[in-house]
Structure formats: C-alpha cells, structure tokens
Coordinates of C-alpha atoms (C1' of nucleotides) in Angstrom, one line a residue:
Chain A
X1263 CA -13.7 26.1 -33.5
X1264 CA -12.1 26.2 -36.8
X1265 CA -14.9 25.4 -40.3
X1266 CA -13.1 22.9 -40.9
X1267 CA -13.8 20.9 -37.9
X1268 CA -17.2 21.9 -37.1
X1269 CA -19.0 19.3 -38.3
X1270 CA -16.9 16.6 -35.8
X1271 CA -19.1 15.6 -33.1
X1272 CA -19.3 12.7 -30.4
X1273 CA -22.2 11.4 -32.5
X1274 CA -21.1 11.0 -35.7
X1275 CA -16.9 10.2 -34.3
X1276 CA -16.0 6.4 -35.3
X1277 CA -14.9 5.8 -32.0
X1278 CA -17.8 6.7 -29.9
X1279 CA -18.5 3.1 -28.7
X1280 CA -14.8 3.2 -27.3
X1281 CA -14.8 6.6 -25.4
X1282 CA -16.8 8.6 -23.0
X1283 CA -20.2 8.5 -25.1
X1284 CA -20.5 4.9 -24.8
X1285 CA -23.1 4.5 -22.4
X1286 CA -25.0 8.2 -23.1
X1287 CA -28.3 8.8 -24.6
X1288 CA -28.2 11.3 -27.8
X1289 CA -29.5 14.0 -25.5
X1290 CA -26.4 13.5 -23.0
X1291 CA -23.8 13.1 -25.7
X1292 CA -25.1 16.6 -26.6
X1293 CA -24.1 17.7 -23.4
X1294 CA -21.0 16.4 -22.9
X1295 CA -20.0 17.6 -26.8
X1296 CA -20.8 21.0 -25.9
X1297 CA -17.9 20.8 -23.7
X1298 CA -15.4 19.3 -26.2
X1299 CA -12.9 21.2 -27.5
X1300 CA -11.6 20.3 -31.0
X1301 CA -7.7 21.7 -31.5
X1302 CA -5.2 21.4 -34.0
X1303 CA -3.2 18.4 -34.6
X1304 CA -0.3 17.6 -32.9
X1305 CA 3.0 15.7 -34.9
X1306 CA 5.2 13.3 -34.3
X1307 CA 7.2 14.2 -30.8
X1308 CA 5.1 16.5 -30.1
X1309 CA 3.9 16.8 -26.0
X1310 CA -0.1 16.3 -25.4
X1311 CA 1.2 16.7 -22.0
X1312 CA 4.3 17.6 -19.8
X1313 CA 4.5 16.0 -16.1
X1314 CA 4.2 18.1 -13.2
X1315 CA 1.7 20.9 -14.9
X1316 CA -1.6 21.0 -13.5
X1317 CA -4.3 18.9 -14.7
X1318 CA -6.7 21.0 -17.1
X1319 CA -8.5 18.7 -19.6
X1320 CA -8.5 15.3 -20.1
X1321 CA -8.3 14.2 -23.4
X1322 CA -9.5 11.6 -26.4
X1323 CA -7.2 10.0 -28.5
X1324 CA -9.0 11.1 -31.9
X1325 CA -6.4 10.6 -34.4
X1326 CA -3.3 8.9 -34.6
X1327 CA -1.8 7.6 -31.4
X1328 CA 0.6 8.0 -27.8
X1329 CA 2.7 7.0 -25.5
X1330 CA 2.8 8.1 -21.9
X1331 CA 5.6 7.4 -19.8
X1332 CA 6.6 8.5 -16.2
X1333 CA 10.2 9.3 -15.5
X1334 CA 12.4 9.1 -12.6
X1335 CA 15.5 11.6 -11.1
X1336 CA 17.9 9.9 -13.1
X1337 CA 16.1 10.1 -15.8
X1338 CA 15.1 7.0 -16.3
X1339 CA 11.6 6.6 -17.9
X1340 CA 8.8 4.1 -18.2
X1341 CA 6.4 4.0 -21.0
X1342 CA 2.9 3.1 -18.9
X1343 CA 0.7 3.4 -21.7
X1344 CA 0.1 3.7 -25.7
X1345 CA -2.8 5.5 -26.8
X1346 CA -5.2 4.9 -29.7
X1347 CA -8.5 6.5 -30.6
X1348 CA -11.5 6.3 -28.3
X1349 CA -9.0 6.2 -25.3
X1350 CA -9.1 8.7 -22.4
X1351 CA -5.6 9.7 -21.4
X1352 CA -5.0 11.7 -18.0
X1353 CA -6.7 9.8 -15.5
X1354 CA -3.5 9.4 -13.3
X1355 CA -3.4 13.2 -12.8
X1356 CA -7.1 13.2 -10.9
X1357 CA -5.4 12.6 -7.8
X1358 CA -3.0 15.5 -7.2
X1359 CA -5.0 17.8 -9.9
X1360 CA -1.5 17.7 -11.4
X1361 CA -0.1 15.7 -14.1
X1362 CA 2.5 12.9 -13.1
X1363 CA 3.1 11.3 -16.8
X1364 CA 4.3 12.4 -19.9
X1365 CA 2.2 12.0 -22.8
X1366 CA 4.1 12.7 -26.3
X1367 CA 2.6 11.7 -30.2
X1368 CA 3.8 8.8 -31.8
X1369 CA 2.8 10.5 -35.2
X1370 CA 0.4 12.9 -36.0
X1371 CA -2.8 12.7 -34.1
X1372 CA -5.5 14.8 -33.0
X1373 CA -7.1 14.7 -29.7
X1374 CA -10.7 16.0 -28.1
X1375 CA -9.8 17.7 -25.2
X1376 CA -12.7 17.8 -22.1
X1377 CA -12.0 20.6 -19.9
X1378 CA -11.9 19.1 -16.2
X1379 CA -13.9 21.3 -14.7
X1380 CA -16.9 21.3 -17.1
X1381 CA -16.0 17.5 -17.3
X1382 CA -17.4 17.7 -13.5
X1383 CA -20.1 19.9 -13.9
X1384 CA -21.7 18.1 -17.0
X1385 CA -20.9 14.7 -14.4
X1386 CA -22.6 16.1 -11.6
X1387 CA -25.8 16.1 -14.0
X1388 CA -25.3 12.8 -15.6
X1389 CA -25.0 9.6 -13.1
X1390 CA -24.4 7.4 -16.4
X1391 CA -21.1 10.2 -17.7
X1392 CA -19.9 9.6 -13.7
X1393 CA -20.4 5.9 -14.5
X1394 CA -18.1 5.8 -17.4
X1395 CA -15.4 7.4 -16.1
X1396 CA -15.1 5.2 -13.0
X1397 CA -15.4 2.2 -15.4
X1398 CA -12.6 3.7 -17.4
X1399 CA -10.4 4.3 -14.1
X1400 CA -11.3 0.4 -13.4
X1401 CA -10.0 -0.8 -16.5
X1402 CA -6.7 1.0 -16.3
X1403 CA -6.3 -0.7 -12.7
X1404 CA -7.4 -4.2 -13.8
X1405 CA -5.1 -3.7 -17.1
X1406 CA -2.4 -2.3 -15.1
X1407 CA -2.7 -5.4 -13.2
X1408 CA -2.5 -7.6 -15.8
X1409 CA 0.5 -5.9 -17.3
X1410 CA 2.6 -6.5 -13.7
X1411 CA 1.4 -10.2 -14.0
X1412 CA 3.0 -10.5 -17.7
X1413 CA 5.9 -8.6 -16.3
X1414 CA 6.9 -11.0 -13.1
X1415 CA 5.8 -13.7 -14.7
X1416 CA 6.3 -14.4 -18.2
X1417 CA 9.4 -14.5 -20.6
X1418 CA 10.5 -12.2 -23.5
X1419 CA 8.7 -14.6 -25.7
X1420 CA 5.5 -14.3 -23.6
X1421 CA 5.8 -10.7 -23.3
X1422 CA 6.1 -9.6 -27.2
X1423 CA 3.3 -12.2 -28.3
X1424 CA 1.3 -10.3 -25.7
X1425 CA 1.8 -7.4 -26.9
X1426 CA 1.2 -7.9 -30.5
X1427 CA -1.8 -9.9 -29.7
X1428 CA -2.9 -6.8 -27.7
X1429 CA -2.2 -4.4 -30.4
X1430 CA -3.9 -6.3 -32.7
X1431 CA -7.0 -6.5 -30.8
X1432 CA -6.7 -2.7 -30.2
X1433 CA -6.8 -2.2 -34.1
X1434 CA -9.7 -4.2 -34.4
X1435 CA -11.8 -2.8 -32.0
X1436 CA -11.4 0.2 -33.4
X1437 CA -12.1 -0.9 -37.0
X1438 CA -8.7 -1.4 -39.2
X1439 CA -7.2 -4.8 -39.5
X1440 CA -6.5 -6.8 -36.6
X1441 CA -3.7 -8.9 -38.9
X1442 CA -1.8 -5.9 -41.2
X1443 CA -1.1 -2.7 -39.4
X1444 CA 1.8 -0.6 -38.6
X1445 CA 3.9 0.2 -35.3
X1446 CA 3.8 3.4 -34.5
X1447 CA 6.2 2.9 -32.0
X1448 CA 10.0 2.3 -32.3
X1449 CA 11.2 -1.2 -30.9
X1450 CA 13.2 0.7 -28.2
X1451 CA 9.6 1.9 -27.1
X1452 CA 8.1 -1.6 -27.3
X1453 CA 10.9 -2.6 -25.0
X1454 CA 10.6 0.2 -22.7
X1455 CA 7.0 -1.0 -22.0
X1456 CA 7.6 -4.6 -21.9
X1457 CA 10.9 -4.7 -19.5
X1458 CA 12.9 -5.8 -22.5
X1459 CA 16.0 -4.2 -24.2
X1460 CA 16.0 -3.1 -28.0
X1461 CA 18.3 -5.9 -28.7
X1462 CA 15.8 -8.6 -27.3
X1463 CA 12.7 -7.2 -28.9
X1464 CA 14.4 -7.0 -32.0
X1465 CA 16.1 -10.8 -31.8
X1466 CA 12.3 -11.7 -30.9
X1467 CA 10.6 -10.2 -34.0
X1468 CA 13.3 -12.2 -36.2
X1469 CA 12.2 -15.5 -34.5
X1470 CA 8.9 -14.8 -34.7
X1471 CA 8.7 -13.9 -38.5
X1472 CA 12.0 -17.2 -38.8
X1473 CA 8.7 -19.5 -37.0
X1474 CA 6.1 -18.2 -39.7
X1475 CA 4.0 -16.6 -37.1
X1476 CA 4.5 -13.2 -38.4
X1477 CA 6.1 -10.7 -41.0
X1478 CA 7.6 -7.6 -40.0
X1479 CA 9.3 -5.1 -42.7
X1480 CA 10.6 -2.2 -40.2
X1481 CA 7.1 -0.3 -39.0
X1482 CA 4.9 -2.7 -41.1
X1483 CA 4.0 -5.9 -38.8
X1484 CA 1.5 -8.6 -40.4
X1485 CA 0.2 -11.3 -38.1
X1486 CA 0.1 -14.5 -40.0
X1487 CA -0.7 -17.3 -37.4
X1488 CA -2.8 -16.0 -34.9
X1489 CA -4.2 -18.5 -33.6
X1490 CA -1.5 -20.3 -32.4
X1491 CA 0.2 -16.8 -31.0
X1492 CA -2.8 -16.6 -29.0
X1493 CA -2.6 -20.5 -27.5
X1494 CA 1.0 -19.9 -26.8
X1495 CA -0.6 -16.7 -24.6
X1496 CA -2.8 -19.4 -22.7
X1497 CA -1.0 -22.4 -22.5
X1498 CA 2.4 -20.6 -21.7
X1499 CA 4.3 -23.9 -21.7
X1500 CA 3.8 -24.0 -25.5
X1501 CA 6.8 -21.9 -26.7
X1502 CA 7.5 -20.8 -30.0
X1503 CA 10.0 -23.7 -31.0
X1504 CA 7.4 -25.8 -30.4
X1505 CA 4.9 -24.1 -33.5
Chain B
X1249 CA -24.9 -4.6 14.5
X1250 CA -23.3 -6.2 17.5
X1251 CA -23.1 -3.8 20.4
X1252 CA -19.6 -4.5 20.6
X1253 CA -18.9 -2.7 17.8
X1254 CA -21.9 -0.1 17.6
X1255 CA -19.5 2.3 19.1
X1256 CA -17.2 2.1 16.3
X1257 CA -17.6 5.3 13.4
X1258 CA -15.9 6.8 11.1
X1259 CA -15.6 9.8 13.4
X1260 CA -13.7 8.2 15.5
X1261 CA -11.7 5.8 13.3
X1262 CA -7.9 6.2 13.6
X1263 CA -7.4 5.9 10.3
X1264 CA -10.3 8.3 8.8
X1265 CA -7.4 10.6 7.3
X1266 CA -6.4 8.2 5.1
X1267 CA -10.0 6.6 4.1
X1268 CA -13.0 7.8 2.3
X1269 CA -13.6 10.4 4.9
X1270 CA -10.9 12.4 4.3
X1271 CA -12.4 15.1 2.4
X1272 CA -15.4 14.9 4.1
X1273 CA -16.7 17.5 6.8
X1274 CA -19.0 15.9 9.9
X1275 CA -22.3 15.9 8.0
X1276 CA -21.0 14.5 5.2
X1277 CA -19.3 11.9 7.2
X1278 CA -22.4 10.9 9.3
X1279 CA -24.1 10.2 6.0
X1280 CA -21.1 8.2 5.0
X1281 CA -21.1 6.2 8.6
X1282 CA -25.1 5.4 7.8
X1283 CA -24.3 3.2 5.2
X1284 CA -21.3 1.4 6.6
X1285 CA -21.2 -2.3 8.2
X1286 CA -18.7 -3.7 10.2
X1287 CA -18.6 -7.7 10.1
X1288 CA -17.4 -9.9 11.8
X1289 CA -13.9 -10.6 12.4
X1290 CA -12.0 -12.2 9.3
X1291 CA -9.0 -14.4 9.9
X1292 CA -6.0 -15.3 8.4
X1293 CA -6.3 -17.0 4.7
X1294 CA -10.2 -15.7 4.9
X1295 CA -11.4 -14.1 1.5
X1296 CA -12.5 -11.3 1.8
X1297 CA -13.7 -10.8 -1.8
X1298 CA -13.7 -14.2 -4.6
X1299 CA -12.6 -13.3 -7.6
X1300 CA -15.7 -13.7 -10.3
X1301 CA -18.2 -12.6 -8.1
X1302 CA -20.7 -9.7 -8.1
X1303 CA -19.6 -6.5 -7.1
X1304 CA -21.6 -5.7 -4.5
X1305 CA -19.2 -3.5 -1.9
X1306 CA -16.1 -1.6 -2.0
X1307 CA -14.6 -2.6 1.5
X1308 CA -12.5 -0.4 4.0
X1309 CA -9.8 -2.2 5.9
X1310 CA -10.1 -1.3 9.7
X1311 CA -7.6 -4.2 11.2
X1312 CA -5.0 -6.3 9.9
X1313 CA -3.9 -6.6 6.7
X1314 CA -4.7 -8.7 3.3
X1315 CA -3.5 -9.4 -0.1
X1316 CA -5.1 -9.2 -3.5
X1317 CA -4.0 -11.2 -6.5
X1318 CA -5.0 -12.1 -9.7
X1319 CA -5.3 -15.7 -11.0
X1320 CA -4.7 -16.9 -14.7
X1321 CA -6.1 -20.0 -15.9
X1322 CA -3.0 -21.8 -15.3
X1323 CA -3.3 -21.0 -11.7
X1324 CA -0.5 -18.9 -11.8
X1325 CA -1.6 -16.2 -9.5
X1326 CA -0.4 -12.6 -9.2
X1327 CA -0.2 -10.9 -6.1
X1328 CA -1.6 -6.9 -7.1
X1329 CA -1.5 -4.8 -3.4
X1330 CA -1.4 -5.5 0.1
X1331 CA -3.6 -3.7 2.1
X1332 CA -3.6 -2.1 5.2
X1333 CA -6.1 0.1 7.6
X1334 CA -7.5 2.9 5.9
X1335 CA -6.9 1.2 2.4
X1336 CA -9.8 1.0 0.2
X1337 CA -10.3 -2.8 -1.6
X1338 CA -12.2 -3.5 -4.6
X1339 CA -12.2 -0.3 -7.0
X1340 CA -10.6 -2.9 -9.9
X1341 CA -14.1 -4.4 -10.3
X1342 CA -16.1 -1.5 -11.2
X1343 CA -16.0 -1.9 -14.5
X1344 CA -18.1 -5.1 -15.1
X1345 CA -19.4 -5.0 -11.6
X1346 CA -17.6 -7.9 -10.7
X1347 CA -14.6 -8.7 -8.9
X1348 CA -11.3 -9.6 -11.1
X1349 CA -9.4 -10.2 -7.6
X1350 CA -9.3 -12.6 -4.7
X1351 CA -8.6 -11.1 -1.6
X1352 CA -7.6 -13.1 1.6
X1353 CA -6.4 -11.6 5.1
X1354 CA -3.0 -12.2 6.2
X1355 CA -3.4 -12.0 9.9
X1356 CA -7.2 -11.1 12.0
X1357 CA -8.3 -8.4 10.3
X1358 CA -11.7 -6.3 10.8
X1359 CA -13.2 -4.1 7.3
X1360 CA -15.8 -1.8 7.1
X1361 CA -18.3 -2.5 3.9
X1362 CA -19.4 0.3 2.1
X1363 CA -22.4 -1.3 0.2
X1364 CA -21.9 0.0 -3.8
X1365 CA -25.7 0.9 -4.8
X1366 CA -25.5 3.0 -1.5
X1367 CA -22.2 4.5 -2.1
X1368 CA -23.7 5.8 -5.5
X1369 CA -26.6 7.2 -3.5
X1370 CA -24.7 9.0 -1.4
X1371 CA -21.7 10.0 -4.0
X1372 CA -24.8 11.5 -5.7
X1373 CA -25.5 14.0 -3.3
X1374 CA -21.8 14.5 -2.4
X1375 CA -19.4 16.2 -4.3
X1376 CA -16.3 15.7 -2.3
X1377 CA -17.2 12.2 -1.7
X1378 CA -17.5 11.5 -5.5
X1379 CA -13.9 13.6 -5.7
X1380 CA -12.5 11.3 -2.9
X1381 CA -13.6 8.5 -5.0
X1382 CA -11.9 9.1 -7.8
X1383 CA -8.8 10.5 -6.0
X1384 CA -8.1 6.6 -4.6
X1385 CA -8.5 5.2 -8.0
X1386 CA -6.4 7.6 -9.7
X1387 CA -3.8 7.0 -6.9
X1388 CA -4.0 3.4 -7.1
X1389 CA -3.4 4.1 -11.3
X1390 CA -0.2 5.9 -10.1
X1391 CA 0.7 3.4 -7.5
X1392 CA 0.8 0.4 -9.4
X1393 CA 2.6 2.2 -12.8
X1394 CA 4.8 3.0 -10.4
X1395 CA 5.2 -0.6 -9.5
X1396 CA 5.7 -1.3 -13.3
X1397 CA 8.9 0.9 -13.5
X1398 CA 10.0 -1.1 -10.7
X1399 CA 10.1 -3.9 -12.0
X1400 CA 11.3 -3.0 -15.3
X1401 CA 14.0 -1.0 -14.3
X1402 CA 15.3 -2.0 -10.9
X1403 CA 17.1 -5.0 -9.9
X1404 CA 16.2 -7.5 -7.1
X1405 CA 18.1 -5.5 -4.9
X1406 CA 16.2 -2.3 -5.4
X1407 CA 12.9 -4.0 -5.7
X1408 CA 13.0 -4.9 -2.1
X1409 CA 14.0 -2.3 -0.3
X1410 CA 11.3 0.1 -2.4
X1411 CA 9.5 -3.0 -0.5
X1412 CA 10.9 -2.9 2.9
X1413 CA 10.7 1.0 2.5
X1414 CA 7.2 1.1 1.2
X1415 CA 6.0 -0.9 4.1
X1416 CA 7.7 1.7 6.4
X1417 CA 5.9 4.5 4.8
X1418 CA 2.8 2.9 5.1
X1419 CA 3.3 1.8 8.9
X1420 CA 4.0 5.6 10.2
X1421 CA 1.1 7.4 8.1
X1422 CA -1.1 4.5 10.4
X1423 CA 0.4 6.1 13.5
X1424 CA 2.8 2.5 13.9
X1425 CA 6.6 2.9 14.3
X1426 CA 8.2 3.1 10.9
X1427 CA 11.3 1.4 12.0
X1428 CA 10.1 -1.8 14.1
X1429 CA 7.1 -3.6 12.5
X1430 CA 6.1 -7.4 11.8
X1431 CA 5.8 -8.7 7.9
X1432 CA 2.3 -9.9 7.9
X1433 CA 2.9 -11.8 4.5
X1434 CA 5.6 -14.8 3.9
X1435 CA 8.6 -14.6 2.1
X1436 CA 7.0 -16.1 -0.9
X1437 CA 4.3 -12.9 -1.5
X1438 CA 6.6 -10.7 -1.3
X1439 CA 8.6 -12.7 -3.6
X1440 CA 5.6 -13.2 -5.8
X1441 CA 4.5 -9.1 -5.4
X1442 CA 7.9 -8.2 -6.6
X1443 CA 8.3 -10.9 -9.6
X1444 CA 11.1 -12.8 -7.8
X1445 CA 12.0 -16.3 -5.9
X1446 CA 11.5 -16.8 -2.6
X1447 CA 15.1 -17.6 -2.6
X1448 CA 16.2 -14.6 -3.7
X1449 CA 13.8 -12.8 -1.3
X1450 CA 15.6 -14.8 1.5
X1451 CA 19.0 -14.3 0.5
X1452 CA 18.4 -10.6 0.3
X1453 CA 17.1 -10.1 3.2
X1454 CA 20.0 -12.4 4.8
X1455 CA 22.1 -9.7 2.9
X1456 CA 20.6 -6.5 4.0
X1457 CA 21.0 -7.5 7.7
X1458 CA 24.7 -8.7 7.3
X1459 CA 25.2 -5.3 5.7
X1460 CA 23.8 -3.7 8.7
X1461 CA 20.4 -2.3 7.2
X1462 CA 17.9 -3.7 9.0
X1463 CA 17.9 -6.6 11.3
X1464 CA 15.1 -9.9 10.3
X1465 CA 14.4 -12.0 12.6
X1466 CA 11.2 -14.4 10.9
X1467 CA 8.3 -12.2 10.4
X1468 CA 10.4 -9.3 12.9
X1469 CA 11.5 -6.6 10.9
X1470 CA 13.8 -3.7 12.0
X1471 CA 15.0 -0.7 10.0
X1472 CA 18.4 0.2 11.1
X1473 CA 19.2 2.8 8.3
X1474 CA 16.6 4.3 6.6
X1475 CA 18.3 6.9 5.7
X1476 CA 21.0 4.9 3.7
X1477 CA 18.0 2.7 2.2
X1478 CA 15.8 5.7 1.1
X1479 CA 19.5 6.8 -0.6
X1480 CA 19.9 3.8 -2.6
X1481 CA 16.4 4.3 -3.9
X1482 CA 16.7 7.7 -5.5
X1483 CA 20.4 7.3 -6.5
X1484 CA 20.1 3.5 -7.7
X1485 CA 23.7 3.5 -8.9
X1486 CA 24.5 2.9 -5.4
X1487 CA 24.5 -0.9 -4.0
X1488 CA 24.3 -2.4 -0.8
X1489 CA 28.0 -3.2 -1.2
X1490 CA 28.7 0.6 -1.0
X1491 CA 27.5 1.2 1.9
Chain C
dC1281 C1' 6.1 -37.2 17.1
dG1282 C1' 5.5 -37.2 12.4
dT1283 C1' 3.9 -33.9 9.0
dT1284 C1' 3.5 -29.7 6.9
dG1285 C1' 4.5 -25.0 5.5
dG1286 C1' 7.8 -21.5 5.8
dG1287 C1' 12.5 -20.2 5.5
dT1288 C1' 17.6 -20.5 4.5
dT1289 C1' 21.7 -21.7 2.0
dG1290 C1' 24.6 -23.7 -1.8
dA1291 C1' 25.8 -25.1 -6.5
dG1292 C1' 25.0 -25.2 -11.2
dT1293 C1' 22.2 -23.3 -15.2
dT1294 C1' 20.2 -20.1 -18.2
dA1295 C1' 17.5 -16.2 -20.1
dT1296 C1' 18.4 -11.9 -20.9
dT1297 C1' 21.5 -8.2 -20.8
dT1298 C1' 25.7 -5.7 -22.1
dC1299 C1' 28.9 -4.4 -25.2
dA1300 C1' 30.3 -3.9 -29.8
dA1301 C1' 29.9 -3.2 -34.6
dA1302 C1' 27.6 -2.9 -38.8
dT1303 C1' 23.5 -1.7 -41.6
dA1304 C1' 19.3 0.7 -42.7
dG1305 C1' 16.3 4.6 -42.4
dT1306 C1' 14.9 9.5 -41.8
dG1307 C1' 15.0 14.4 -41.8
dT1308 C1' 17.4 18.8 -42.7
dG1309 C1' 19.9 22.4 -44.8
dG1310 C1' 22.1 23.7 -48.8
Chain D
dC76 C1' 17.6 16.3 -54.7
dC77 C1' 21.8 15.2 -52.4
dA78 C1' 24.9 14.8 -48.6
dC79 C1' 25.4 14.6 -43.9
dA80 C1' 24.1 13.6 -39.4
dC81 C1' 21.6 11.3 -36.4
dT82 C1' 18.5 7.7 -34.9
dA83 C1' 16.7 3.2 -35.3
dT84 C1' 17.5 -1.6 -36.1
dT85 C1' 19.9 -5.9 -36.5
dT86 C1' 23.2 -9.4 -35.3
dG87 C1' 27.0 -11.7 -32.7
dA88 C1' 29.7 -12.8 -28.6
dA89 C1' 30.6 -12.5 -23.8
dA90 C1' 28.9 -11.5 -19.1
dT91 C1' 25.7 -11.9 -15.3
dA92 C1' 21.7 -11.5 -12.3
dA93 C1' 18.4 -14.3 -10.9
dC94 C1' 16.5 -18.8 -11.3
dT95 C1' 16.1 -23.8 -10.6
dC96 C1' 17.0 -27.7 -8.1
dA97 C1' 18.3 -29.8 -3.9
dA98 C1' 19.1 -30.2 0.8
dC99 C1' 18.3 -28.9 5.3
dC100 C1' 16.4 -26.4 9.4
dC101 C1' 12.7 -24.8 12.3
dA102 C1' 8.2 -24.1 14.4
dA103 C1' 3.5 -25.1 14.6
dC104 C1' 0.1 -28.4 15.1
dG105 C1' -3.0 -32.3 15.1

DNA sequence: CGTTGGGTTGAGTTATTTCAAATAGTGTGG
DNA sequence: CCACACTATTTGAAATAACTCAACCCAACG
C-alpha cells in the first residue's frame, strides 16, 4: 500500500453507509479493511474487468464511476449497470467463479478491491458481513426487476425521466447535489441501458429542457422541476406535454 | 407432516441436482431435509408468496409451475420469472426481509419451504450450502440481465423463441421431453414476460407453425426444429422468413 | 345456455427507429 | 498551441415494427 493511501480506511471512507461496512460494528469493519486492497486509479476507458476471466476480487466503486455491460457473439452489447461510489460491482460472476460482464471507467475512478477468497473467510466469521452481501445480491434482483418493468412497459419519455430521477437520487445518497451534476456517460450509453437509440435520447433531452423541466449543456444536466418529473414517474398518464 | 408425504426428501427428489442440494454431500443434505416442509397442495391462481409481506421462507418448487411479478401502483404488473421444479422462489426479498413479489401457481403445484431463520442456522454451519446460496442469486442476477438485453436488442420475433427455447431448456434439465411440453401460462404472460401484446404473441406463434417450427395447438406445444430456432438465436440476422 | 376468459385475426395508427447530414467537442502528434 | 481525425451530439425526414381497437371464435363452467 502506497503512503499516500494509507490513511484510507472503511471507517473514515464517505461512503461507508452505502457499501459493505454498513451494517458492521468498528471491530468488524477492522476486519474486513484488513482485507481491502487500495490500487491505483484507473482512467477513462480503462477495464476494472474483462468478461470471461475468473472471478478474483470484488470490488467498491471509490472514486469516480462505471459501466458494466455484457456482450453477445455479434457483438452486440448491453450496458446492465452504472457504478457510483459505495457500490459493489462483480456479484454476477459468484456463480461460475468467472466473470460474465464487462466493467470499463467512465472517467477516472479508484476502486477498493476485496479479494474473494478472504472476502469468504472474513464472512464465515461475521453472520452480519454474510448478511450484507445477500442483501446487496437482493437489491440487484429487485432493481433488475424493476428495470425489465420500465423496459416492457413504459415509453422513451418514461424511460429517460426514470433515469435521471434515478441518477439524481444516486448523487444524493451519496452526498453531491441531487439537482446539478454531470453525466458521466455518453447519451449513446444512456440509450444502450434504456432500449433507446442515441437519436431518441438526444430528441428527449431537448424536450425536456424545451418543457422547463431540465437544463442540459453537453455532460452538465441540471434538474429544474423535480417534482413534477417525479409525478409523471407515478402517474404515467401525465406526459410531459401535459407540464 | 402428513404421512402421505413423509416419504418425500431431498434425497430422493428428482430434481435435487438442480436445487439447494446440489452442492451438498448426504450429511449435509439430511441437515438440509430437517428443516424443510412440504404443504399442502397449491392450485392454480394460489399465491404462493403476497407481495408486502414478511419474509419468512425462501420456497423450493417441487410440482407445477408459478409466476412472479411485480405490481406498480397503477396496477400495472410485471411478470419477473416463471418457475419450475427445482427453482428456488423468493431470494428478491432478502433485502428488507419482505417480499417485493406476488407469486401465484399456474397449474397444481407442490413447494417445499425452507424456513429463513433456519436456513441461516444451517448456512452457518455449512459452507457449501452458504456457496449454493449465493450461486442461485448470482444466477438469477445473470438470468434476468440477460433478459434485459433481450428486450433491448431483439425483436418480437427473437424474444419468443429465446422464449419457446428457454422453456425447452428448462423442460429437459427436469428430465421432461424438450420437444413436446404443455405452456402452463396464457398467451397474455408470456406476452406480458416478454414486454409485448398478446396479439403479437398469438400472431407469432400462428407464424412459427405456418413456417414449420413448431406446431401449437392451445396450451400444446411441439418443437419441430430446434435446431433452426437455436440458429436464429445466435445469428439474429436470420428471420423466420429465411428459413 | 348465457357468461366469461382465453385466443385468433384483420385493419389502421403511431412511437420509435433508421438513414442522412450537419455541428460540436475532444485528444493527439507535430 | 494548432491542425487533424475521430467521436459524440443534434436535427430532420422517411420507414416500420409493434400496438390499439374491434370483431369473432372457442371451451369451460355455473
């Protein structure tokens, strides 16, 4: 571990109540910090992890953020996931020991990487550490889940609302403005993950910022009406003509 | 337990090599089978599980088959898996210990209910059980991204025979013919699993069987050339119409 | 034997895509 | 720091896959 990064540590990390720690005692999170390893930063592009190698650590977004995507013979890829701080990124590999997604830094970003197998033995010690990282598996099914629901049934309008409103909540949690933040994803991205193409995703953002709900200046996005972004979520028969 | 069913154990379940057991050796499994109860007989449009309520088991299907879905507000509902014997039901509620999910049986079906507090005991004390645990919900993480690319990427066309295919799969690991099966759900799921109209789900499958694929006749299904199907999946620049 | 839920088929509509083209932005090597 | 190349974004017009609406059939069932 490099001087410079000694002093980092699960207790005094801004995004502890997010990530593994959350529901560890200070003696536990000792334990499990023992285990982290603390590496360089990655930059823009670069791969946290390639598909099909085998399943070493798992890792916590730190710094910066990700996307993961899976891709197909052709091909063809789908982003599953972006990553912020605090989140755990790997789970999908548990099953065959052997990564099936690619995960690749949207800018640069640092990560805490938990070796697997000390991951198991500091778990087999601490029921509350097992705990956590069911309830994080849970989560990615149940948001998973909700991500097939937007999907088959809600528009293009639907869709990017949802996933601003989701970003901004994101930001929030983790302590930056839930109204003013960049995208650290390209709108090619955004569509990727929502089932949409570049073209509609970029129409959309015009509407949206035409309507007064937001203002976007390429990466910069501020969310102006909130409110009503979010009551168009829950009463989907509201549509954005009718703000 | 009734004596009907006290004969009935995991040891000598038909489908143990695709449940919790599978990692387990005969000890391990007898500890398992301790905790297990076998119900009563659900039937079709039974819930299994009521979304909202208190996690309290995970639940094994034994017969028959069920959906799960998500509800919004609106009512809109979501349909999320199907499930079949050996099929583990209820890992999306782990994280606040309370089910997101309804579940309702399509047809009779029998489950085996794996009591949660007991499961932990147990997982405690078992290492490959805890593994096997986390195995399922990974896979279920990969399952339903998969299911996301789906239906972001592929057309109606493709959507259902991944369907129609995905059934077949799931049919012969069971020990059932993977070519001649009945479709325990109505046009309308499936329509609703893959985001489209029942309609279109109809007309497809009117399609399919003019072009010699498979042969429907109401819930009836035969596979005439799986081969040709499987083909259209990987390569999805080929269409029905090309064959 | 009327009612109800599931399924099929046809015709017209529409949200989103595709294709095309122009503009803006970013990074690299000289 | 500039020029060039490449990538990202925006906007418009035309095409289309799937949806909506409507009608009808069939089987199950009280």
């Amino acid at each position: 571990m490099s001087a410079s990064q000694s002093y980092i540590h699960c207790q005094n990390c801004n995004f502890s109540h997010l990530c593994l720690p959350l529901a560890l005692n200070t003696d536990e999170m000792d334990k499990l910090d023992t285990i982290v390893k603390r590496n360089n930063p990655l930059h823009k592009n670069d791969y946290l992890i390639e598909s099909n190698t085998p399943l070493t650590s798992l890792y916590a977004v730190r710094t910066g953020s990700f996307k993961s995507y899976i891709e197909d013979d052709d091909g063809e890829y789908q982003i599953t996931a972006f990553h912020f701080p605090g989140d755990i990124i790997g789970f999908d590999g548990l099953r065959e020991k052997r990564h099936v997604s690619q995960t690749q830094a949207l800018e640069t970003a640092m990560v805490c990487e938990i070796p697997f197998h000390m991951l198991e033995d500091v778990a087999e010690k601490l029921p509350n550490l097992r705990n956590q990282l069911m309830k994080f598996m849970s989560a990615e099914i149940q948001q998973d889940r909700e991500l097939v629901m937007l999907l088959n049934k809600r528009n293009a309008e639907s869709r990017l609302l949802y996933f601003l409103i989701s970003l901004s909540k994101r930001f929030e949690e983790r302590g930056f403005s839930a109204t003013s933040f960049l995208l650290p994803m390209t709108r090619t991205d955004i569509g990727n993950f929502l089932g949409l193409t570049v073209e509609t995703v970029s129409r959309l953002l015009t509407r949206f910022q035409k309507n007064g709900l937001i203002k976007v200046e390429g990466k910069a996005l501020e969310i102006l009406k909130k409110g009503d972004m979010e009551q168009m979520l829950t009463d989907y028969h509201i549509n954005i003509d009718s703000i």
